[in-house]
Coordinates of C-alpha atoms in Angstrom, one line a residue:
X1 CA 17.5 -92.7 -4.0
X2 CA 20.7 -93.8 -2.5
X3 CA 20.3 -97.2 -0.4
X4 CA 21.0 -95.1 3.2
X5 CA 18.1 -92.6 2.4
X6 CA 20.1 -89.7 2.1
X7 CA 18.0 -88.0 -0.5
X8 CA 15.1 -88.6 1.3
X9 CA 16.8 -86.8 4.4
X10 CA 17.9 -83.8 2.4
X11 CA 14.8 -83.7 0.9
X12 CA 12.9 -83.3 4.4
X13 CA 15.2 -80.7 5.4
X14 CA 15.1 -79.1 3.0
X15 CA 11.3 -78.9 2.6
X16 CA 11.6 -77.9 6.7
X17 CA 14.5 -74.5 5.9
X18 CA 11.5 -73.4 3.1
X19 CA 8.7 -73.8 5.7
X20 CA 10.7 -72.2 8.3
X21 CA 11.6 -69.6 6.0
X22 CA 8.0 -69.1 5.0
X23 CA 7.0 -68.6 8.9
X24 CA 9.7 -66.0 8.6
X25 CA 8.1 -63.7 6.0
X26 CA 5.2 -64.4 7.3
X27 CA 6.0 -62.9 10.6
X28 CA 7.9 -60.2 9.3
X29 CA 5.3 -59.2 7.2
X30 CA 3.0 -58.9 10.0
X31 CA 5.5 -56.8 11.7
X32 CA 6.0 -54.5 9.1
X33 CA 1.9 -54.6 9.0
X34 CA 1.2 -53.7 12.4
X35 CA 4.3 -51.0 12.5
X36 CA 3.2 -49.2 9.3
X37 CA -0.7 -49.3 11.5
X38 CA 1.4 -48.2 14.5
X39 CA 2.7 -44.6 12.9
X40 CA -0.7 -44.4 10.6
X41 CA -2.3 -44.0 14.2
X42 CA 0.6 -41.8 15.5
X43 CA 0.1 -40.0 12.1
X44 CA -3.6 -39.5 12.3
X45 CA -3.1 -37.8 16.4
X46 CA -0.8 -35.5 15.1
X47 CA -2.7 -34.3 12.5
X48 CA -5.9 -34.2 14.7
X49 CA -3.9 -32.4 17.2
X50 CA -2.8 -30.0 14.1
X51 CA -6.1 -29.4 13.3
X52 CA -7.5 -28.5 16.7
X53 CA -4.3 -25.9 17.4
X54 CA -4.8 -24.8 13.7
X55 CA -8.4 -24.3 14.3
X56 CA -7.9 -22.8 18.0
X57 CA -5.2 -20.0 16.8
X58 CA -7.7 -18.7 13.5
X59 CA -10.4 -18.5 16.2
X60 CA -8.4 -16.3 18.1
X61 CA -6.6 -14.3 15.4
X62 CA -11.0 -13.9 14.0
X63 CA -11.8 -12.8 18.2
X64 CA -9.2 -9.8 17.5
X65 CA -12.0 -8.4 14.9
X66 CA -14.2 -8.6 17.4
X67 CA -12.0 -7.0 20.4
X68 CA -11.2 -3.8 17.4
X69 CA -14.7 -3.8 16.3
X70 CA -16.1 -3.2 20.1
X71 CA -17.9 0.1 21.0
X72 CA -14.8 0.7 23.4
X73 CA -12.4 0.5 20.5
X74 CA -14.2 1.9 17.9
X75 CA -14.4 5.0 20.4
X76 CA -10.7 5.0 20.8
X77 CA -10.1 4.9 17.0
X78 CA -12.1 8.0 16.4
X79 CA -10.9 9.9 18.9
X80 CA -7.7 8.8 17.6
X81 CA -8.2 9.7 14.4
X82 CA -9.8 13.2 14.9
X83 CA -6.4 14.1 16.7
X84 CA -4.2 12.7 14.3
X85 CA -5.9 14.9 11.5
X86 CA -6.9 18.0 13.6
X87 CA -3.0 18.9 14.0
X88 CA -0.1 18.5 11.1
X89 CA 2.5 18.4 13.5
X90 CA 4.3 16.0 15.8
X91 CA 4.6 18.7 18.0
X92 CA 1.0 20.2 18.1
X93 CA -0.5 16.0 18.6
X94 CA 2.0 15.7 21.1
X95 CA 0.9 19.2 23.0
X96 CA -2.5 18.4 22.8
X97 CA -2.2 15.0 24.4
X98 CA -0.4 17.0 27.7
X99 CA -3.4 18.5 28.0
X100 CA -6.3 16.2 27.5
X101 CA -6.0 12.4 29.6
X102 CA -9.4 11.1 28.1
X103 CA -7.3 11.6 24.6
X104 CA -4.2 9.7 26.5
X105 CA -6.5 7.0 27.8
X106 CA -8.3 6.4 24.2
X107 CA -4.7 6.3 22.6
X108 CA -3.0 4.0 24.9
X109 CA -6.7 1.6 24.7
X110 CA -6.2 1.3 21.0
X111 CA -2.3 0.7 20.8
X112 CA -2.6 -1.8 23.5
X113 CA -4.7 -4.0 21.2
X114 CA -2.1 -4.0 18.6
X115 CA 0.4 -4.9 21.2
X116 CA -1.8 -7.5 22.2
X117 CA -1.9 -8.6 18.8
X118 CA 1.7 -8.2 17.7
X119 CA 2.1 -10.5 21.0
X120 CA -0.5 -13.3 19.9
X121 CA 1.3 -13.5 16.6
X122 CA 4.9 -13.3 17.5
X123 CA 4.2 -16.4 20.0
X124 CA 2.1 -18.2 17.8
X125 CA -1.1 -18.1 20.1
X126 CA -2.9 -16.4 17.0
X127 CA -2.9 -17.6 13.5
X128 CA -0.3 -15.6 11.6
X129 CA -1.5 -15.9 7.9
X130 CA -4.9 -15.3 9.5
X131 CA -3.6 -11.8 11.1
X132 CA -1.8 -10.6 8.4
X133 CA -5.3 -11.2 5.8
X134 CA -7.1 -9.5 8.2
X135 CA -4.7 -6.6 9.8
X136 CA -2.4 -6.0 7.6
X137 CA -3.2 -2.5 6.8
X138 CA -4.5 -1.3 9.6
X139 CA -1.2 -2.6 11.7
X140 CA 1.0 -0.8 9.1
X141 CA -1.3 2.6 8.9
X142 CA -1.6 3.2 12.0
X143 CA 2.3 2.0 13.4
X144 CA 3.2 4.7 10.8
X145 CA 0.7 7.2 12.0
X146 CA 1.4 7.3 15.7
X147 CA 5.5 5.9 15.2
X148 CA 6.4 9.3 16.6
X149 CA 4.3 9.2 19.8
X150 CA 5.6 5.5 20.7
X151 CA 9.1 6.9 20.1
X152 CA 8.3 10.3 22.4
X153 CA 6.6 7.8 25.0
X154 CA 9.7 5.5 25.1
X155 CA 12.0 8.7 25.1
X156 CA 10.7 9.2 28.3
X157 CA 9.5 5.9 30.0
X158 CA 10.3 2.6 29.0
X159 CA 12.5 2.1 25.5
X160 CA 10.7 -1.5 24.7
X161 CA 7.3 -0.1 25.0
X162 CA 4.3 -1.4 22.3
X163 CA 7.9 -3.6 20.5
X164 CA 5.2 -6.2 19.9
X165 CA 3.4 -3.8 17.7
X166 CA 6.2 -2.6 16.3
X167 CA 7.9 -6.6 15.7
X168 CA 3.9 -7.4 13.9
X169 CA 4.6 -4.5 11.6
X170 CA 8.3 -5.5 10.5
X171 CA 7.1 -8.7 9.8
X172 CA 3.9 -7.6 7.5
X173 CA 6.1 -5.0 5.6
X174 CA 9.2 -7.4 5.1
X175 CA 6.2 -10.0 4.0
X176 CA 4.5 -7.4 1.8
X177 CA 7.7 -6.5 -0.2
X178 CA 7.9 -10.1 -0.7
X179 CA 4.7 -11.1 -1.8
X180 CA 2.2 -8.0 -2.0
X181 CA 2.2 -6.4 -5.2
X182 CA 2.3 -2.9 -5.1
X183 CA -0.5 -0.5 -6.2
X184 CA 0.7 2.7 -8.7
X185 CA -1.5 5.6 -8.9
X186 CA -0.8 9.0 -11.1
X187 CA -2.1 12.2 -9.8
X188 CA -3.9 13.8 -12.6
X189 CA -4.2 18.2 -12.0
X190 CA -4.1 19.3 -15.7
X191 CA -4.5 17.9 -19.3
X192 CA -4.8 14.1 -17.5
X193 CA -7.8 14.7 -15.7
X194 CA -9.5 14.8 -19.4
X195 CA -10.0 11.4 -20.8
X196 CA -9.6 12.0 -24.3
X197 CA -6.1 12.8 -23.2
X198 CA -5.3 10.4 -20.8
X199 CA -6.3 7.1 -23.2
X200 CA -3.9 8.6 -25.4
X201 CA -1.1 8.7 -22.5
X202 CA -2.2 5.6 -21.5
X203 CA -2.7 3.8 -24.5
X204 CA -6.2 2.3 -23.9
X205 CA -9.4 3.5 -23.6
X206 CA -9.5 5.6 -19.6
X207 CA -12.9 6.4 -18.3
X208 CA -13.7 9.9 -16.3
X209 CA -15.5 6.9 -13.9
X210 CA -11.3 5.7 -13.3
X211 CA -10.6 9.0 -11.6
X212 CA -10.5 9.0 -8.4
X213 CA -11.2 12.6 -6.7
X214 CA -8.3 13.8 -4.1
X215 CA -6.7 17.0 -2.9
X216 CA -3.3 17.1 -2.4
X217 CA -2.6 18.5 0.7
X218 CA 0.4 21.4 1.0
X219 CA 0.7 21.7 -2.9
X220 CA -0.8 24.2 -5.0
X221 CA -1.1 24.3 -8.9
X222 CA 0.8 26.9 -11.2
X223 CA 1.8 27.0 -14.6
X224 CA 5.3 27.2 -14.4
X225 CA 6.5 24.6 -16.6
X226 CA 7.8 25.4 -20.2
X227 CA 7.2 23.0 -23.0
X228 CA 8.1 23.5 -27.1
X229 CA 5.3 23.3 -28.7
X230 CA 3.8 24.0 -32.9
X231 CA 0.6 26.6 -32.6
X232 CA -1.4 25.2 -36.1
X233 CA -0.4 27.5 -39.1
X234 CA 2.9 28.7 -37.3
X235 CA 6.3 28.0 -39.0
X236 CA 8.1 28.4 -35.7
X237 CA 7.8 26.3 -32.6
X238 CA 6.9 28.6 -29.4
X239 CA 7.2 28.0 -25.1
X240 CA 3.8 27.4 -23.6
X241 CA 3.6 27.2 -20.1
X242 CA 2.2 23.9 -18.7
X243 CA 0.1 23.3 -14.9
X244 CA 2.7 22.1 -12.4
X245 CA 1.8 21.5 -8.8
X246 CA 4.9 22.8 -6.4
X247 CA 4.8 22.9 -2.8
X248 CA 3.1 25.6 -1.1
X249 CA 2.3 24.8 3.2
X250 CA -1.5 25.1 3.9
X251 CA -2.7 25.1 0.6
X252 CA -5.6 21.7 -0.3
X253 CA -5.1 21.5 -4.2
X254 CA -8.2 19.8 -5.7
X255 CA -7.1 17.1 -8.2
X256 CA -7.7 13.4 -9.1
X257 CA -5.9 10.0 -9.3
X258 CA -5.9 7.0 -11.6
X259 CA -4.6 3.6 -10.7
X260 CA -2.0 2.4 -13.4
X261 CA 0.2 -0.6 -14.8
X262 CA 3.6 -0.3 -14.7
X263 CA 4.1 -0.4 -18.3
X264 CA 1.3 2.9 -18.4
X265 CA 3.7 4.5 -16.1
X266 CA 6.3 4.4 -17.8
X267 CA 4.2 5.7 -20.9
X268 CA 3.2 8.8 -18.7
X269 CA 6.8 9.3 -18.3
X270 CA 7.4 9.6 -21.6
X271 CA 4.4 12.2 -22.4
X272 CA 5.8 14.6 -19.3
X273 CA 9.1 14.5 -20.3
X274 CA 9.3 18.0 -18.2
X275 CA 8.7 16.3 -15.1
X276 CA 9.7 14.4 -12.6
X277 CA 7.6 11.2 -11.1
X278 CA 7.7 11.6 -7.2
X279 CA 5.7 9.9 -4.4
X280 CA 2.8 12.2 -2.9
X281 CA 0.8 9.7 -1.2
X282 CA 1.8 11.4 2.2
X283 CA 0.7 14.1 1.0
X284 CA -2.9 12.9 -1.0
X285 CA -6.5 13.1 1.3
X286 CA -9.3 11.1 -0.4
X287 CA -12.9 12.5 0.1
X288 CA -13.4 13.2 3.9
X289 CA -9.6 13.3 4.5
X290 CA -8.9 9.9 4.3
X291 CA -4.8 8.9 3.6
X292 CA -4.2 6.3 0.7
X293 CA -3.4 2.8 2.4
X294 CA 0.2 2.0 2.9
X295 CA 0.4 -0.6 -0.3
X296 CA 0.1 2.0 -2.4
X297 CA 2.2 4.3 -4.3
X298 CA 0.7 7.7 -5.9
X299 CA 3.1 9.7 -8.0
X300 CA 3.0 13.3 -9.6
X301 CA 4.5 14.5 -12.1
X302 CA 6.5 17.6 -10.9
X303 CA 8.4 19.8 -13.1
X304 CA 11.7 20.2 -13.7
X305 CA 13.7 23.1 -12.2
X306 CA 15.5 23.7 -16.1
X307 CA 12.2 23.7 -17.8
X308 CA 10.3 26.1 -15.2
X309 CA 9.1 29.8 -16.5
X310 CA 8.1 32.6 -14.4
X311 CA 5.7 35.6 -15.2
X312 CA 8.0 38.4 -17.3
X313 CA 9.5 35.1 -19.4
X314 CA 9.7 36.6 -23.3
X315 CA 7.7 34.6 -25.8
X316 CA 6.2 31.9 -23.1
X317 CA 2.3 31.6 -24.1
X318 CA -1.0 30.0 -22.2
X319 CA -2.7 27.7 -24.6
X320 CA -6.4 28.5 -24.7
X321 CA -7.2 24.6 -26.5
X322 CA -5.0 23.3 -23.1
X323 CA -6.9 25.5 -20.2
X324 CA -10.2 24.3 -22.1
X325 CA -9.4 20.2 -22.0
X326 CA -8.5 21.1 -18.3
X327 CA -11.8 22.8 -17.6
X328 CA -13.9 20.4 -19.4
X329 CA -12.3 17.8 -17.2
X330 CA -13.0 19.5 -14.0
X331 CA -16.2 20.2 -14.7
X332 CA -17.1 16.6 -14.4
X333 CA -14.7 15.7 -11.3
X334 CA -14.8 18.4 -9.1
X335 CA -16.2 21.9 -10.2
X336 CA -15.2 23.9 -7.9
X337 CA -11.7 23.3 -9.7
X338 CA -12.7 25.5 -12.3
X339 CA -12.5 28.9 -10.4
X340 CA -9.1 27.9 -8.9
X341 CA -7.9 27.4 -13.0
X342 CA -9.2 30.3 -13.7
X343 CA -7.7 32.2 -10.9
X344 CA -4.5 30.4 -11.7
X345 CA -4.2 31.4 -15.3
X346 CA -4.4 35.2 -14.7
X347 CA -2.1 34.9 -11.6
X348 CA -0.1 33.2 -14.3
X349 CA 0.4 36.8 -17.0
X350 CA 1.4 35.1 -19.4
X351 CA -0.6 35.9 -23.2
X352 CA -3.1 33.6 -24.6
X353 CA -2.6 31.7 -27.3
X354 CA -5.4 30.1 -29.3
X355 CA -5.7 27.4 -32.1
X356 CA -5.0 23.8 -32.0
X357 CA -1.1 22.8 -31.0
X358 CA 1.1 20.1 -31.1
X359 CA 4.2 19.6 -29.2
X360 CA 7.6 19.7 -31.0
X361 CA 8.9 16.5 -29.7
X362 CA 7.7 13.5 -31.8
X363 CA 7.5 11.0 -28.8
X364 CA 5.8 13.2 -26.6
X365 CA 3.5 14.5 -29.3
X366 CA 2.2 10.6 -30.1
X367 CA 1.5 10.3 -26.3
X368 CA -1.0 13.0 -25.9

């Protein structure tokens, strides 16, 4: 220690800088303590308040169930509904509702709940996962359904009426493409409807219990597609003619669907090499005329013009093993198929031809 005391003195101070220092941290600490407590609290509101507006908009998306499921609405929707499917034209719905105004009351009750709707969701009031669960399909059937009434109404009155609806549907099919995957369906009318024959198409086992019974509304079936095919204990290959549906107005073609991968579709596609896969769920009526939901896609396999025969066509035979897997298969799906087959094959004139067959081409022929 030097004889003046200076160590002492920078000793002491500099025992006082660590104590001061200490206070320091120490009050910083507490700062930092009662900040990070501060925004915890601010945290915890907000997430309260979250919760309550959460909780608020699912309780009113869940009161629009209620508001469709009312006797008032449910009376709208059927009356609705009867209209829609009493007339197949825009024309004829659109006559009919000149002359009736308890139909034009019913119609504008039920559109103004998915304006309503549409409204609640585009503003946020309602919960919009919770409305798209719980609407989805009925927002998309039914905008499709009565799209050409909204566009005759605005035509003629206002050109943003029901845009709510129409903004709730945009937004569930843009969503859906995204996210929804899509439901494939294959009509079966001939040789598919038998289940022998369709597990071989498919490639797994198919169950009569997987058909799904339909008619296929302004179609009828004909046998006017031509496929090479080997009659057993013929050198020579021959033309059979095959069932095709083709268009035909008026006519309710009884029939049944299948819901497929898209890997078994393509398999299909293979096996009717003939025929071309086209989109008929406009067109399809489930039992008491229902329409297939809007996620869904239902093709048929319609033939080819190159490949179709006609009545007078040289050497083109009906295969009596072919019209019998058909029959069998109708029997158990709709019987009352059977006498339309029946009547189809003599409409048809073409000859029998009977004994097992196979047909010429080797990929087709391993499908079947």
């Amino acid at each position: 220690m030097s004889p003046d005391g200076t160590d002492r003195a920078v000793g002491d101070k500099g025992r006082r800088a660590v104590g001061e220092r200490g206070r320091m941290l120490a009050t910083n600490w507490s700062t930092w303590v009662e900040m990070f407590l501060g925004l915890a609290e601010i945290g915890l509101l907000v997430a309260a308040v979250y919760l309550i507006i959460a909780q608020f908009t699912r309780s009113r998306a869940s009161m629009y169930i209620e508001r469709f499921n009312s006797s008032d609405a449910m009376e709208s929707r059927v009356a609705v509904d009867r209209w829609l499917e009493a007339h197949v034209t825009a024309k004829a719905r659109l006559e009919e509702l000149e002359r009736d105004p308890a139909l034009r009351t019913h119609l504008r009750r039920f559109t103004n709940l998915f304006q309503e709707l549409g409204a609640a969701y585009q503003f946020g009031v309602a919960h919009r996962k919770t409305v798209r669960v719980l609407f989805d399909a009925l927002v998309v059937m039914y905008w499709e359904r009565l799209r050409f009434w909204v566009e005759d109404y605005r035509a003629n009155s206002d050109p943003t009426l029901y845009s709510r609806f129409e903004y709730l549907y945009n937004e569930i099919r843009t969503r859906e493409r995204k996210t929804r995957p899509r439901l494939d369906y294959v009509v079966a009318y001939g040789s598919l409807m038998n289940p022998a024959s369709l597990s071989a198409g498919l490639g797994r086992d198919a169950s009569i219990d997987e058909l799904i019974p339909i008619e296929v509304v302004d179609w009828e079936r004909r046998w006017t597609v031509g496929e090479t095919v080997r009659l057993s204990g013929a050198g020579q290959t021959t033309t059979a003619a095959f069932l095709n549906l083709e268009p035909s107005p008026g006519q309710r073609t009884a029939a049944a669907m299948i819901r497929v991968s898209r890997s078994e579709l393509a398999r299909l596609t293979v096996r009717e090499k003939n025929y071309d896969a086209r989109d008929l769920r406009d067109a399809v009526r489930l039992i008491g005329g229902r329409r297939v939901g809007p996620g869904a896609a239902v093709w048929c396999f319609v033939g080819r013009r190159r490949h179709r025969v006609i009545a007078g066509d040289d050497d083109v035979v009906v295969l009596e093993e072919y019209v019998s897997k058909v029959e069998q298969a109708a029997e158990r799906i709709d019987p009352t198929m059977i006498a339309e087959l029946r009547a189809s094959v003599a409409a048809a004139g073409f000859e029998p031809a009977s004994g097992p067959y196979q047909f010429a081409d080797p990929d087709q022929r391993s499908l079947v």
